[in-house]
Amino acid sequence: MPRLALYSLVVCVLSVAAAVVSFVEGSLLGIVWILLAGVSSNMTWYYVRKAKVDKEAAAASASV
């Protein structure tokens, strides 16, 4: 897993945990944490897919 994907996955997990704590305490600030979790989740998928495509492209160019 690429380093940026791993970092964004950690941010996603931590922001979900922060959202749960925030909602349990009765704060609406959890909405911001949920939005951050969504953005970081999308970043994780983007970097994972990008690494996969780059790896396939490198394998294709090496076999030519």
C-alpha positions as a LaTeX table, in Angstrom:
\begin{tabular}{lrrr}
\hline
Residue & $x$ (\AA) & $y$ (\AA) & $z$ (\AA) \\
\hline
Met1 & 0.00 & 0.00 & 0.00 \\
Pro2 & 1.43 & 3.39 & $-0.94$ \\
Arg3 & 2.51 & 5.65 & 1.87 \\
Leu4 & $-0.01$ & 8.42 & 1.07 \\
Ala5 & $-2.84$ & 5.87 & 1.00 \\
Leu6 & $-1.77$ & 4.57 & 4.39 \\
Tyr7 & $-1.63$ & 8.08 & 5.85 \\
Ser8 & $-5.07$ & 8.96 & 4.52 \\
Leu9 & $-6.46$ & 5.68 & 5.87 \\
Val10 & $-5.12$ & 6.55 & 9.32 \\
Val11 & $-6.72$ & 10.00 & 9.07 \\
Cys12 & $-10.01$ & 8.39 & 8.04 \\
Val13 & $-10.02$ & 5.98 & 10.99 \\
Leu14 & $-9.08$ & 8.71 & 13.46 \\
Ser15 & $-11.71$ & 11.10 & 12.14 \\
Val16 & $-14.41$ & 8.43 & 12.43 \\
Ala17 & $-13.34$ & 7.82 & 16.03 \\
Ala18 & $-13.42$ & 11.56 & 16.70 \\
Ala19 & $-16.89$ & 11.81 & 15.16 \\
Val20 & $-18.19$ & 9.01 & 17.38 \\
Val21 & $-16.76$ & 10.67 & 20.49 \\
Ser22 & $-18.14$ & 14.02 & 19.42 \\
Phe23 & $-21.65$ & 12.68 & 18.83 \\
Val24 & $-21.61$ & 10.73 & 22.10 \\
Glu25 & $-20.78$ & 13.94 & 23.94 \\
Gly26 & $-23.68$ & 15.67 & 22.19 \\
Ser27 & $-21.65$ & 18.00 & 20.01 \\
Leu28 & $-22.57$ & 18.70 & 16.41 \\
Leu29 & $-18.89$ & 19.15 & 15.61 \\
Gly30 & $-18.99$ & 15.48 & 14.61 \\
Ile31 & $-20.44$ & 16.56 & 11.27 \\
Val32 & $-17.08$ & 18.11 & 10.41 \\
Trp33 & $-15.31$ & 14.90 & 11.41 \\
Ile34 & $-17.64$ & 12.88 & 9.18 \\
Leu35 & $-16.87$ & 15.16 & 6.24 \\
Leu36 & $-13.14$ & 14.77 & 6.89 \\
Ala37 & $-13.58$ & 10.99 & 7.00 \\
Gly38 & $-15.30$ & 11.09 & 3.61 \\
Val39 & $-12.55$ & 13.14 & 2.00 \\
Ser40 & $-9.77$ & 11.01 & 3.45 \\
Ser41 & $-11.58$ & 7.82 & 2.42 \\
Asn42 & $-11.75$ & 9.06 & $-1.16$ \\
Met43 & $-8.06$ & 9.96 & $-1.03$ \\
Thr44 & $-7.24$ & 6.44 & 0.17 \\
Trp45 & $-9.10$ & 4.82 & $-2.71$ \\
Tyr46 & $-7.53$ & 7.24 & $-5.20$ \\
Tyr47 & $-3.96$ & 6.50 & $-4.12$ \\
Val48 & $-4.56$ & 2.73 & $-4.02$ \\
Arg49 & $-6.05$ & 2.73 & $-7.53$ \\
Lys50 & $-3.30$ & 5.03 & $-8.82$ \\
Ala51 & $-0.61$ & 2.71 & $-7.48$ \\
Lys52 & $-2.33$ & $-0.27$ & $-9.10$ \\
Val53 & $-2.55$ & 1.47 & $-12.48$ \\
Asp54 & 1.07 & 2.62 & $-12.25$ \\
Lys55 & 2.19 & $-0.90$ & $-11.39$ \\
Glu56 & 0.29 & $-2.37$ & $-14.34$ \\
Ala57 & 1.69 & 0.28 & $-16.68$ \\
Ala58 & 5.23 & $-0.44$ & $-15.50$ \\
Ala59 & 4.73 & $-4.17$ & $-16.02$ \\
Ala60 & 3.31 & $-3.59$ & $-19.50$ \\
Ser61 & 6.19 & $-1.35$ & $-20.54$ \\
Ala62 & 8.75 & $-3.80$ & $-19.12$ \\
Ser63 & 7.31 & $-6.68$ & $-21.09$ \\
Val64 & 7.51 & $-4.83$ & $-24.41$ \\
\hline
\end{tabular}
